[in-house]
Amino acid sequence: MTEDHALHLRHRPRRLRRSAAIRALVCEARLTAADLIWPIFLRDGENLAEPVPSMPGVNRLSIDRAVDAAREAAGLGIPAMCLFPYTDPKLKTDACEEAWNPDNLSNQAIRAIKAAVPDIAVMTDVALDPYNANGHDGIVRGGIVVNDESVAALVRMALAQAEAGADILGPSDMMDGRIGQMRDALEATGHTDVAIMSYAAKYASAYYGPFRDAVGASGALKGDKKTYQMDPGNGAEALAMIARDLDEGADMVMVKPGLPYLDICRRVHETFQVPTFAYQVSGEYAMIEAAAANGWIDGEKIMIESLTSFKRAGCAGILTYFAPRAARLLAETG
Ligand code: PBG
Protein backbone atom coordinates (compact mmCIF):
# COMPACT_ATOMS: atom_id res chain seq x y z
CA MET A 1 0.00 0.00 0.00
CA THR A 2 1.41 3.42 -0.93
CA GLU A 3 1.03 6.55 1.19
CA ASP A 4 -1.58 7.82 -1.28
CA HIS A 5 -3.95 5.05 -0.28
CA ALA A 6 -3.71 5.30 3.53
CA LEU A 7 -7.17 6.11 4.85
CA HIS A 8 -6.47 6.67 8.56
CA LEU A 9 -9.70 4.89 9.46
CA ARG A 10 -10.74 4.85 13.11
CA HIS A 11 -13.01 1.88 12.62
CA ARG A 12 -11.58 -1.12 10.94
CA PRO A 13 -13.94 -4.01 11.76
CA ARG A 14 -11.47 -6.28 10.00
CA ARG A 15 -9.18 -5.92 13.03
CA LEU A 16 -11.47 -8.39 14.80
CA ARG A 17 -11.42 -10.81 11.88
CA ARG A 18 -7.71 -10.97 11.25
CA SER A 19 -6.87 -14.15 13.14
CA ALA A 20 -8.64 -17.27 14.25
CA ALA A 21 -7.86 -16.36 17.88
CA ILE A 22 -9.51 -12.96 17.70
CA ARG A 23 -12.44 -14.29 15.68
CA ALA A 24 -13.01 -16.93 18.34
CA LEU A 25 -12.89 -14.30 21.06
CA VAL A 26 -15.64 -12.13 19.57
CA CYS A 27 -17.89 -14.88 18.18
CA GLU A 28 -21.49 -14.24 19.30
CA ALA A 29 -23.27 -17.53 18.69
CA ARG A 30 -21.50 -20.83 18.85
CA LEU A 31 -22.93 -24.25 18.29
CA THR A 32 -22.17 -27.00 20.80
CA ALA A 33 -23.23 -30.63 21.06
CA ALA A 34 -25.38 -29.62 24.04
CA ASP A 35 -27.64 -27.66 21.67
CA LEU A 36 -28.69 -30.72 19.72
CA ILE A 37 -31.66 -33.06 19.88
CA TRP A 38 -31.23 -36.12 17.69
CA PRO A 39 -34.43 -37.42 16.03
CA ILE A 40 -34.22 -41.12 15.20
CA PHE A 41 -36.57 -43.51 13.41
CA LEU A 42 -37.52 -46.84 14.92
CA ARG A 43 -38.54 -50.11 13.34
CA ASP A 44 -39.28 -53.54 14.70
CA GLY A 45 -36.82 -56.44 14.56
CA GLU A 46 -33.35 -56.97 15.89
CA ASN A 47 -29.95 -55.61 14.95
CA LEU A 48 -31.40 -53.72 12.00
CA ALA A 49 -30.43 -50.37 10.51
CA GLU A 50 -32.53 -49.88 7.41
CA PRO A 51 -31.58 -46.89 5.25
CA VAL A 52 -34.22 -44.25 4.50
CA PRO A 53 -33.70 -43.61 0.76
CA SER A 54 -34.76 -39.96 0.80
CA MET A 55 -32.53 -39.23 3.82
CA PRO A 56 -29.04 -40.53 3.02
CA GLY A 57 -27.16 -41.40 6.20
CA VAL A 58 -30.37 -41.86 8.22
CA ASN A 59 -31.61 -45.33 9.17
CA ARG A 60 -34.64 -46.88 10.75
CA LEU A 61 -33.22 -48.61 13.82
CA SER A 62 -34.42 -51.65 15.70
CA ILE A 63 -34.66 -51.00 19.44
CA ASP A 64 -31.29 -52.59 20.26
CA ARG A 65 -29.62 -50.37 17.68
CA ALA A 66 -31.53 -47.35 19.02
CA VAL A 67 -30.02 -48.10 22.43
CA ASP A 68 -26.57 -48.15 20.77
CA ALA A 69 -27.42 -44.80 19.22
CA ALA A 70 -28.37 -43.45 22.65
CA ARG A 71 -24.98 -44.55 24.01
CA GLU A 72 -23.31 -42.86 21.06
CA ALA A 73 -25.28 -39.67 21.64
CA ALA A 74 -24.40 -39.61 25.33
CA GLY A 75 -20.75 -40.13 24.49
CA LEU A 76 -20.87 -37.20 22.11
CA GLY A 77 -22.50 -34.88 24.63
CA ILE A 78 -25.88 -34.79 22.87
CA PRO A 79 -28.42 -34.31 25.68
CA ALA A 80 -31.60 -35.58 24.04
CA MET A 81 -33.07 -37.88 21.43
CA CYS A 82 -36.49 -37.82 19.84
CA LEU A 83 -38.17 -41.05 18.76
CA PHE A 84 -40.28 -41.60 15.65
CA PRO A 85 -41.68 -45.05 14.92
CA TYR A 86 -42.12 -46.66 11.54
CA THR A 87 -45.26 -48.62 12.23
CA ASP A 88 -46.19 -51.87 10.55
CA PRO A 89 -49.04 -50.94 8.15
CA LYS A 90 -51.11 -53.80 9.62
CA LEU A 91 -51.23 -51.92 12.94
CA LYS A 92 -52.65 -48.75 11.40
CA THR A 93 -56.35 -48.20 12.01
CA ASP A 94 -58.88 -45.38 11.75
CA ALA A 95 -59.10 -45.15 15.55
CA CYS A 96 -55.28 -45.27 15.94
CA GLU A 97 -55.38 -47.57 19.01
CA GLU A 98 -51.73 -48.54 18.59
CA ALA A 99 -50.80 -44.96 19.54
CA TRP A 100 -51.49 -45.60 23.24
CA ASN A 101 -50.50 -49.25 23.38
CA PRO A 102 -48.07 -49.36 26.33
CA ASP A 103 -45.99 -51.86 24.35
CA ASN A 104 -45.91 -50.11 21.00
CA LEU A 105 -42.54 -49.71 19.35
CA SER A 106 -41.99 -46.22 20.64
CA ASN A 107 -42.90 -47.02 24.27
CA GLN A 108 -40.70 -50.11 24.24
CA ALA A 109 -37.84 -48.01 22.92
CA ILE A 110 -38.34 -45.37 25.61
CA ARG A 111 -38.06 -48.02 28.30
CA ALA A 112 -35.02 -49.68 26.71
CA ILE A 113 -33.15 -46.41 26.25
CA LYS A 114 -33.94 -45.08 29.73
CA ALA A 115 -32.84 -48.40 31.26
CA ALA A 116 -29.52 -48.48 29.38
CA VAL A 117 -28.66 -44.77 29.17
CA PRO A 118 -30.59 -43.04 31.94
CA ASP A 119 -28.78 -39.74 31.48
CA ILE A 120 -30.08 -39.11 27.99
CA ALA A 121 -33.36 -37.20 27.81
CA VAL A 122 -35.92 -39.04 25.71
CA MET A 123 -38.39 -36.96 23.76
CA THR A 124 -41.41 -38.36 21.97
CA ASP A 125 -43.71 -37.38 19.14
CA VAL A 126 -47.35 -37.00 20.11
CA ALA A 127 -49.38 -37.24 16.92
CA LEU A 128 -51.46 -40.00 15.40
CA ASP A 129 -49.98 -40.12 11.90
CA PRO A 130 -47.72 -43.17 12.37
CA TYR A 131 -50.76 -45.17 13.55
CA ASN A 132 -53.46 -43.70 11.36
CA ALA A 133 -54.77 -45.64 8.36
CA ASN A 134 -55.22 -42.30 6.58
CA GLY A 135 -51.91 -40.73 7.55
CA HIS A 136 -53.33 -37.73 9.42
CA ASP A 137 -52.19 -36.45 12.82
CA GLY A 138 -55.76 -36.58 14.12
CA ILE A 139 -58.78 -38.84 13.81
CA VAL A 140 -60.72 -38.53 10.56
CA ARG A 141 -64.52 -38.62 10.49
CA GLY A 142 -66.30 -38.15 7.18
CA GLY A 143 -63.19 -36.68 5.60
CA ILE A 144 -62.68 -34.15 8.42
CA VAL A 145 -59.86 -34.25 10.97
CA VAL A 146 -61.98 -33.88 14.10
CA ASN A 147 -60.41 -31.84 16.87
CA ASP A 148 -61.78 -32.87 20.25
CA GLU A 149 -61.85 -36.61 19.69
CA SER A 150 -58.27 -36.35 18.42
CA VAL A 151 -57.23 -34.50 21.58
CA ALA A 152 -58.72 -37.27 23.73
CA ALA A 153 -56.71 -39.85 21.77
CA LEU A 154 -53.55 -37.74 21.96
CA VAL A 155 -53.90 -37.44 25.74
CA ARG A 156 -54.03 -41.24 26.01
CA MET A 157 -50.96 -41.47 23.81
CA ALA A 158 -49.11 -38.85 25.88
CA LEU A 159 -49.90 -40.64 29.14
CA ALA A 160 -48.64 -43.96 27.77
CA GLN A 161 -45.37 -42.27 26.80
CA ALA A 162 -45.04 -40.63 30.22
CA GLU A 163 -45.73 -44.00 31.83
CA ALA A 164 -42.97 -45.56 29.71
CA GLY A 165 -40.54 -42.98 31.08
CA ALA A 166 -40.39 -40.21 28.49
CA ASP A 167 -38.73 -37.03 29.74
CA ILE A 168 -40.14 -34.62 27.16
CA LEU A 169 -43.39 -34.97 25.23
CA GLY A 170 -43.46 -33.38 21.80
CA PRO A 171 -47.02 -32.80 20.64
CA SER A 172 -46.69 -32.23 16.89
CA ASP A 173 -50.35 -32.63 15.98
CA MET A 174 -51.53 -28.99 15.98
CA MET A 175 -55.00 -29.79 17.34
CA ASP A 176 -56.58 -27.04 19.45
CA GLY A 177 -56.40 -27.40 23.21
CA ARG A 178 -54.11 -30.41 23.31
CA ILE A 179 -51.41 -28.89 25.49
CA GLY A 180 -53.82 -27.96 28.28
CA GLN A 181 -55.50 -31.35 28.22
CA MET A 182 -52.17 -33.17 28.28
CA ARG A 183 -50.82 -31.01 31.06
CA ASP A 184 -53.93 -31.57 33.18
CA ALA A 185 -53.78 -35.32 32.58
CA LEU A 186 -50.06 -35.44 33.47
CA GLU A 187 -50.70 -33.53 36.70
CA ALA A 188 -53.66 -35.73 37.58
CA THR A 189 -51.64 -38.93 37.14
CA GLY A 190 -48.55 -37.88 39.06
CA HIS A 191 -46.38 -37.20 36.01
CA THR A 192 -45.74 -33.71 37.23
CA ASP A 193 -42.12 -33.58 36.06
CA VAL A 194 -42.67 -34.61 32.46
CA ALA A 195 -41.87 -31.63 30.24
CA ILE A 196 -43.81 -30.60 27.16
CA MET A 197 -42.05 -29.15 24.14
CA SER A 198 -44.91 -27.97 22.05
CA TYR A 199 -44.68 -27.92 18.28
CA ALA A 200 -46.46 -24.61 18.64
CA ALA A 201 -45.64 -22.96 15.33
CA LYS A 202 -45.77 -25.83 12.91
CA TYR A 203 -46.34 -24.99 9.29
CA ALA A 204 -48.07 -27.02 6.58
CA SER A 205 -44.81 -27.65 4.78
CA ALA A 206 -43.54 -29.61 1.80
CA TYR A 207 -40.25 -29.93 3.70
CA TYR A 208 -41.69 -32.91 5.63
CA GLY A 209 -41.73 -35.17 2.55
CA PRO A 210 -38.73 -37.38 3.40
CA PHE A 211 -39.92 -37.78 7.02
CA ARG A 212 -43.24 -39.14 5.79
CA ASP A 213 -41.28 -41.71 3.77
CA ALA A 214 -39.24 -42.58 6.86
CA VAL A 215 -42.26 -43.25 9.06
CA GLY A 216 -44.24 -44.83 6.22
CA ALA A 217 -46.97 -42.19 6.22
CA SER A 218 -46.50 -40.89 2.65
CA GLY A 219 -48.56 -43.61 1.01
CA ALA A 220 -51.28 -43.44 3.65
CA LEU A 221 -51.80 -39.67 3.72
CA LYS A 222 -55.02 -38.59 2.06
CA GLY A 223 -55.05 -34.91 1.14
CA ASP A 224 -52.92 -32.40 3.03
CA LYS A 225 -52.59 -31.07 6.58
CA LYS A 226 -53.65 -27.49 5.92
CA THR A 227 -56.71 -27.61 8.19
CA TYR A 228 -54.44 -27.95 11.22
CA GLN A 229 -50.90 -26.94 10.32
CA MET A 230 -50.18 -23.27 9.67
CA ASP A 231 -50.11 -21.27 6.45
CA PRO A 232 -46.48 -20.48 5.50
CA GLY A 233 -47.48 -16.86 4.93
CA ASN A 234 -48.38 -16.27 8.58
CA GLY A 235 -46.05 -14.79 11.19
CA ALA A 236 -48.27 -13.07 13.75
CA GLU A 237 -50.28 -16.27 14.04
CA ALA A 238 -47.12 -18.10 15.13
CA LEU A 239 -46.74 -15.75 18.08
CA ALA A 240 -50.38 -16.29 19.02
CA MET A 241 -49.89 -20.07 18.91
CA ILE A 242 -46.80 -19.86 21.09
CA ALA A 243 -48.62 -17.65 23.63
CA ARG A 244 -51.52 -20.08 23.74
CA ASP A 245 -49.40 -23.19 24.22
CA LEU A 246 -47.37 -21.52 26.96
CA ASP A 247 -50.57 -20.48 28.64
CA GLU A 248 -51.81 -24.07 28.47
CA GLY A 249 -48.69 -25.39 30.18
CA ALA A 250 -45.96 -25.96 27.58
CA ASP A 251 -42.44 -25.70 29.05
CA MET A 252 -40.63 -25.15 25.76
CA VAL A 253 -41.75 -24.30 22.27
CA MET A 254 -40.70 -25.23 18.78
CA VAL A 255 -40.76 -23.64 15.36
CA LYS A 256 -40.93 -26.04 12.44
CA PRO A 257 -39.51 -26.22 9.75
CA GLY A 258 -36.29 -24.43 10.64
CA LEU A 259 -34.25 -22.43 8.16
CA PRO A 260 -37.15 -21.16 6.01
CA TYR A 261 -38.78 -19.91 9.25
CA LEU A 262 -35.76 -18.32 10.90
CA ASP A 263 -37.65 -15.03 11.16
CA ILE A 264 -40.24 -16.81 13.29
CA CYS A 265 -37.53 -18.28 15.54
CA ARG A 266 -36.19 -14.78 16.03
CA ARG A 267 -39.59 -13.24 16.80
CA VAL A 268 -40.51 -16.01 19.23
CA HIS A 269 -37.19 -15.71 21.04
CA GLU A 270 -37.56 -11.95 21.37
CA THR A 271 -41.19 -12.03 22.43
CA PHE A 272 -41.22 -14.88 24.98
CA GLN A 273 -38.65 -15.67 27.63
CA VAL A 274 -38.82 -19.42 27.15
CA PRO A 275 -36.53 -21.97 25.55
CA THR A 276 -37.26 -21.90 21.83
CA PHE A 277 -36.25 -24.76 19.56
CA ALA A 278 -36.11 -25.12 15.81
CA TYR A 279 -36.63 -28.35 13.92
CA GLN A 280 -34.30 -28.63 10.95
CA VAL A 281 -36.67 -31.00 9.21
CA SER A 282 -36.18 -33.91 6.85
CA GLY A 283 -36.47 -31.86 3.65
CA GLU A 284 -33.83 -29.43 4.85
CA TYR A 285 -31.55 -32.35 5.66
CA ALA A 286 -32.25 -34.04 2.31
CA MET A 287 -31.50 -30.87 0.34
CA ILE A 288 -28.12 -30.42 2.01
CA GLU A 289 -27.25 -34.10 1.60
CA ALA A 290 -28.30 -34.17 -2.07
CA ALA A 291 -26.30 -31.10 -2.99
CA ALA A 292 -23.30 -32.36 -1.03
CA ALA A 293 -23.51 -35.78 -2.71
CA ASN A 294 -23.34 -34.00 -6.07
CA GLY A 295 -20.26 -32.11 -5.00
CA TRP A 296 -22.15 -28.82 -5.36
CA ILE A 297 -21.68 -27.70 -1.77
CA ASP A 298 -19.44 -28.64 1.14
CA GLY A 299 -21.96 -30.63 3.20
CA GLU A 300 -20.08 -30.47 6.50
CA LYS A 301 -19.59 -26.73 6.34
CA ILE A 302 -23.22 -26.13 5.40
CA MET A 303 -24.32 -28.43 8.22
CA ILE A 304 -22.46 -26.35 10.82
CA GLU A 305 -23.36 -23.01 9.22
CA SER A 306 -27.07 -23.84 9.05
CA LEU A 307 -27.12 -25.09 12.65
CA THR A 308 -25.20 -22.05 13.88
CA SER A 309 -27.77 -19.77 12.26
CA PHE A 310 -30.41 -21.14 14.64
CA LYS A 311 -28.26 -20.20 17.61
CA ARG A 312 -27.76 -16.73 16.17
CA ALA A 313 -31.54 -16.40 15.75
CA GLY A 314 -31.92 -17.07 19.48
CA CYS A 315 -32.79 -20.76 19.61
CA ALA A 316 -31.89 -22.72 22.73
CA GLY A 317 -31.40 -25.80 20.59
CA ILE A 318 -32.11 -27.59 17.35
CA LEU A 319 -33.67 -30.91 16.43
CA THR A 320 -31.51 -32.17 13.60
CA TYR A 321 -30.73 -35.44 11.84
CA PHE A 322 -27.17 -34.14 11.65
CA ALA A 323 -26.83 -34.30 15.45
CA PRO A 324 -24.21 -37.08 15.76
CA ARG A 325 -22.22 -35.89 12.74
CA ALA A 326 -22.27 -32.30 13.94
CA ALA A 327 -21.29 -33.30 17.47
CA ARG A 328 -18.43 -35.44 16.16
CA LEU A 329 -17.18 -32.64 13.94
CA LEU A 330 -17.40 -30.13 16.77
CA ALA A 331 -15.42 -32.48 19.02
CA GLU A 332 -12.73 -32.82 16.35
CA THR A 333 -12.45 -29.16 15.47
CA GLY A 334 -13.02 -27.79 18.97
C1 PBG B 1 -45.92 -35.78 12.44
C2 PBG B 1 -44.59 -35.15 12.30
C3 PBG B 1 -44.04 -34.70 11.10
C4 PBG B 1 -42.75 -34.31 11.39
C5 PBG B 1 -42.55 -34.50 12.75
N1 PBG B 1 -43.71 -35.00 13.31
C6 PBG B 1 -44.60 -34.72 9.74
C7 PBG B 1 -45.87 -34.08 9.43
O1 PBG B 1 -46.37 -33.24 10.17
O2 PBG B 1 -46.40 -34.45 8.39
C8 PBG B 1 -41.79 -33.82 10.35
C9 PBG B 1 -40.34 -33.96 10.67
C10 PBG B 1 -39.44 -33.84 9.50
O3 PBG B 1 -39.85 -33.57 8.35
O4 PBG B 1 -38.24 -34.05 9.71
N2 PBG B 1 -46.81 -35.27 13.24
XYZ file of C-alpha atoms and ligand atoms in Angstrom:
350
model
C 0.000 0.000 0.000
C 1.406 3.423 -0.931
C 1.031 6.553 1.187
C -1.584 7.822 -1.280
C -3.946 5.048 -0.281
C -3.706 5.303 3.526
C -7.168 6.108 4.849
C -6.471 6.671 8.561
C -9.698 4.891 9.460
C -10.741 4.853 13.113
C -13.013 1.877 12.623
C -11.578 -1.120 10.936
C -13.939 -4.014 11.764
C -11.470 -6.275 9.996
C -9.178 -5.923 13.030
C -11.466 -8.390 14.795
C -11.423 -10.815 11.883
C -7.709 -10.971 11.246
C -6.865 -14.149 13.142
C -8.642 -17.272 14.251
C -7.858 -16.357 17.880
C -9.507 -12.957 17.698
C -12.440 -14.290 15.682
C -13.006 -16.932 18.343
C -12.890 -14.302 21.061
C -15.638 -12.130 19.570
C -17.890 -14.881 18.183
C -21.494 -14.244 19.299
C -23.269 -17.532 18.687
C -21.500 -20.827 18.849
C -22.933 -24.254 18.286
C -22.175 -27.000 20.805
C -23.232 -30.626 21.061
C -25.382 -29.624 24.041
C -27.643 -27.658 21.670
C -28.690 -30.725 19.723
C -31.662 -33.055 19.876
C -31.228 -36.121 17.688
C -34.433 -37.418 16.027
C -34.222 -41.117 15.197
C -36.566 -43.513 13.408
C -37.523 -46.835 14.919
C -38.544 -50.111 13.339
C -39.279 -53.542 14.696
C -36.820 -56.440 14.560
C -33.348 -56.971 15.888
C -29.947 -55.606 14.948
C -31.396 -53.716 12.005
C -30.429 -50.373 10.507
C -32.531 -49.884 7.407
C -31.577 -46.894 5.249
C -34.216 -44.251 4.503
C -33.703 -43.613 0.763
C -34.756 -39.964 0.796
C -32.533 -39.230 3.819
C -29.040 -40.532 3.018
C -27.155 -41.396 6.204
C -30.367 -41.856 8.219
C -31.606 -45.330 9.173
C -34.640 -46.877 10.752
C -33.225 -48.614 13.819
C -34.422 -51.649 15.704
C -34.660 -51.001 19.441
C -31.292 -52.594 20.262
C -29.623 -50.368 17.679
C -31.534 -47.351 19.023
C -30.018 -48.101 22.432
C -26.574 -48.155 20.770
C -27.419 -44.797 19.224
C -28.366 -43.447 22.648
C -24.979 -44.549 24.005
C -23.305 -42.864 21.060
C -25.281 -39.674 21.644
C -24.404 -39.606 25.333
C -20.747 -40.130 24.491
C -20.867 -37.196 22.107
C -22.502 -34.884 24.635
C -25.876 -34.790 22.873
C -28.423 -34.308 25.677
C -31.602 -35.584 24.041
C -33.067 -37.877 21.425
C -36.491 -37.818 19.843
C -38.174 -41.054 18.758
C -40.283 -41.596 15.646
C -41.684 -45.055 14.922
C -42.116 -46.661 11.540
C -45.260 -48.620 12.227
C -46.191 -51.872 10.554
C -49.042 -50.938 8.149
C -51.107 -53.805 9.625
C -51.229 -51.918 12.943
C -52.650 -48.746 11.403
C -56.349 -48.203 12.010
C -58.884 -45.384 11.747
C -59.104 -45.149 15.551
C -55.284 -45.272 15.944
C -55.384 -47.570 19.007
C -51.725 -48.540 18.589
C -50.801 -44.960 19.545
C -51.493 -45.596 23.238
C -50.498 -49.251 23.376
C -48.069 -49.359 26.331
C -45.993 -51.862 24.349
C -45.909 -50.108 21.005
C -42.536 -49.711 19.351
C -41.993 -46.217 20.640
C -42.898 -47.018 24.268
C -40.701 -50.114 24.243
C -37.840 -48.009 22.925
C -38.340 -45.370 25.615
C -38.060 -48.025 28.304
C -35.023 -49.681 26.705
C -33.146 -46.405 26.252
C -33.942 -45.082 29.726
C -32.840 -48.402 31.265
C -29.520 -48.481 29.379
C -28.657 -44.771 29.165
C -30.590 -43.036 31.942
C -28.782 -39.740 31.484
C -30.084 -39.106 27.989
C -33.360 -37.198 27.814
C -35.918 -39.036 25.712
C -38.390 -36.955 23.761
C -41.407 -38.355 21.973
C -43.706 -37.378 19.142
C -47.346 -36.995 20.115
C -49.384 -37.244 16.917
C -51.459 -40.001 15.400
C -49.978 -40.122 11.898
C -47.723 -43.167 12.370
C -50.759 -45.170 13.547
C -53.455 -43.704 11.362
C -54.772 -45.637 8.363
C -55.219 -42.303 6.578
C -51.913 -40.734 7.553
C -53.331 -37.731 9.418
C -52.194 -36.453 12.822
C -55.765 -36.578 14.123
C -58.781 -38.839 13.813
C -60.721 -38.527 10.565
C -64.520 -38.624 10.494
C -66.298 -38.147 7.176
C -63.189 -36.682 5.600
C -62.685 -34.151 8.419
C -59.857 -34.246 10.965
C -61.975 -33.876 14.103
C -60.406 -31.845 16.870
C -61.780 -32.867 20.251
C -61.854 -36.610 19.685
C -58.271 -36.350 18.416
C -57.231 -34.498 21.575
C -58.716 -37.273 23.730
C -56.705 -39.855 21.768
C -53.551 -37.743 21.960
C -53.895 -37.444 25.738
C -54.031 -41.242 26.009
C -50.965 -41.467 23.812
C -49.114 -38.851 25.879
C -49.899 -40.645 29.144
C -48.638 -43.961 27.765
C -45.371 -42.265 26.800
C -45.036 -40.631 30.216
C -45.731 -43.997 31.826
C -42.966 -45.561 29.707
C -40.535 -42.979 31.079
C -40.394 -40.206 28.486
C -38.731 -37.035 29.740
C -40.138 -34.620 27.155
C -43.386 -34.971 25.235
C -43.456 -33.376 21.804
C -47.023 -32.801 20.644
C -46.686 -32.234 16.886
C -50.350 -32.630 15.976
C -51.531 -28.991 15.983
C -54.996 -29.789 17.344
C -56.583 -27.043 19.450
C -56.400 -27.400 23.209
C -54.114 -30.408 23.315
C -51.411 -28.889 25.485
C -53.819 -27.956 28.284
C -55.497 -31.347 28.218
C -52.168 -33.175 28.277
C -50.817 -31.007 31.061
C -53.927 -31.572 33.177
C -53.775 -35.316 32.576
C -50.064 -35.442 33.475
C -50.703 -33.527 36.700
C -53.657 -35.733 37.582
C -51.644 -38.928 37.138
C -48.548 -37.877 39.055
C -46.380 -37.203 36.013
C -45.745 -33.710 37.234
C -42.124 -33.581 36.064
C -42.672 -34.605 32.465
C -41.871 -31.628 30.243
C -43.806 -30.599 27.157
C -42.053 -29.150 24.143
C -44.907 -27.970 22.054
C -44.680 -27.920 18.281
C -46.463 -24.609 18.643
C -45.638 -22.957 15.327
C -45.773 -25.832 12.914
C -46.338 -24.988 9.287
C -48.074 -27.016 6.576
C -44.807 -27.651 4.784
C -43.540 -29.605 1.802
C -40.251 -29.932 3.696
C -41.687 -32.909 5.628
C -41.728 -35.175 2.548
C -38.726 -37.383 3.396
C -39.916 -37.781 7.019
C -43.235 -39.137 5.793
C -41.282 -41.708 3.772
C -39.244 -42.575 6.857
C -42.264 -43.255 9.063
C -44.239 -44.832 6.220
C -46.969 -42.187 6.216
C -46.505 -40.895 2.655
C -48.561 -43.615 1.012
C -51.276 -43.438 3.651
C -51.800 -39.670 3.717
C -55.021 -38.589 2.059
C -55.054 -34.906 1.144
C -52.921 -32.399 3.028
C -52.588 -31.071 6.584
C -53.648 -27.486 5.923
C -56.707 -27.606 8.191
C -54.444 -27.952 11.221
C -50.902 -26.943 10.316
C -50.181 -23.268 9.670
C -50.112 -21.268 6.450
C -46.475 -20.475 5.498
C -47.483 -16.863 4.931
C -48.379 -16.270 8.580
C -46.048 -14.794 11.189
C -48.270 -13.072 13.748
C -50.282 -16.266 14.043
C -47.119 -18.101 15.128
C -46.736 -15.745 18.076
C -50.379 -16.291 19.022
C -49.894 -20.075 18.907
C -46.799 -19.860 21.093
C -48.625 -17.645 23.626
C -51.517 -20.079 23.736
C -49.402 -23.188 24.216
C -47.369 -21.521 26.960
C -50.572 -20.480 28.637
C -51.807 -24.072 28.469
C -48.688 -25.394 30.179
C -45.960 -25.958 27.581
C -42.443 -25.696 29.055
C -40.634 -25.147 25.764
C -41.748 -24.296 22.267
C -40.703 -25.230 18.783
C -40.762 -23.639 15.364
C -40.927 -26.042 12.444
C -39.507 -26.222 9.754
C -36.291 -24.430 10.640
C -34.254 -22.432 8.165
C -37.155 -21.156 6.012
C -38.783 -19.915 9.254
C -35.764 -18.319 10.899
C -37.647 -15.026 11.161
C -40.242 -16.809 13.293
C -37.527 -18.279 15.537
C -36.191 -14.778 16.034
C -39.590 -13.245 16.798
C -40.512 -16.011 19.230
C -37.186 -15.705 21.040
C -37.558 -11.946 21.366
C -41.193 -12.031 22.432
C -41.223 -14.878 24.983
C -38.648 -15.668 27.630
C -38.817 -19.419 27.152
C -36.527 -21.970 25.553
C -37.256 -21.902 21.830
C -36.252 -24.758 19.561
C -36.108 -25.121 15.813
C -36.628 -28.353 13.920
C -34.300 -28.627 10.951
C -36.669 -31.004 9.206
C -36.178 -33.908 6.846
C -36.467 -31.858 3.650
C -33.834 -29.429 4.849
C -31.552 -32.348 5.659
C -32.246 -34.039 2.309
C -31.504 -30.867 0.337
C -28.121 -30.417 2.006
C -27.253 -34.096 1.599
C -28.295 -34.174 -2.068
C -26.303 -31.099 -2.989
C -23.300 -32.356 -1.028
C -23.507 -35.777 -2.715
C -23.344 -33.999 -6.070
C -20.263 -32.108 -5.004
C -22.148 -28.823 -5.362
C -21.676 -27.695 -1.767
C -19.445 -28.637 1.137
C -21.957 -30.626 3.202
C -20.078 -30.470 6.501
C -19.591 -26.728 6.343
C -23.218 -26.127 5.401
C -24.319 -28.429 8.220
C -22.461 -26.353 10.820
C -23.362 -23.014 9.215
C -27.065 -23.835 9.052
C -27.119 -25.085 12.653
C -25.202 -22.049 13.877
C -27.770 -19.773 12.255
C -30.406 -21.143 14.644
C -28.258 -20.202 17.608
C -27.758 -16.728 16.170
C -31.537 -16.403 15.752
C -31.925 -17.065 19.484
C -32.787 -20.760 19.608
C -31.889 -22.716 22.725
C -31.399 -25.796 20.587
C -32.112 -27.593 17.351
C -33.674 -30.914 16.430
C -31.510 -32.175 13.595
C -30.730 -35.438 11.836
C -27.165 -34.144 11.654
C -26.830 -34.303 15.451
C -24.208 -37.079 15.761
C -22.223 -35.893 12.744
C -22.270 -32.297 13.936
C -21.286 -33.304 17.468
C -18.434 -35.438 16.161
C -17.176 -32.645 13.944
C -17.401 -30.129 16.773
C -15.422 -32.477 19.018
C -12.728 -32.824 16.345
C -12.449 -29.162 15.466
C -13.024 -27.793 18.971
C -45.918 -35.784 12.441
C -44.593 -35.147 12.297
C -44.042 -34.704 11.098
C -42.751 -34.314 11.387
C -42.551 -34.497 12.752
N -43.707 -35.002 13.311
C -44.597 -34.723 9.739
C -45.866 -34.083 9.433
O -46.366 -33.236 10.165
O -46.403 -34.448 8.391
C -41.785 -33.825 10.350
C -40.341 -33.964 10.666
C -39.438 -33.844 9.501
O -39.853 -33.571 8.350
O -38.241 -34.052 9.708
N -46.813 -35.271 13.240
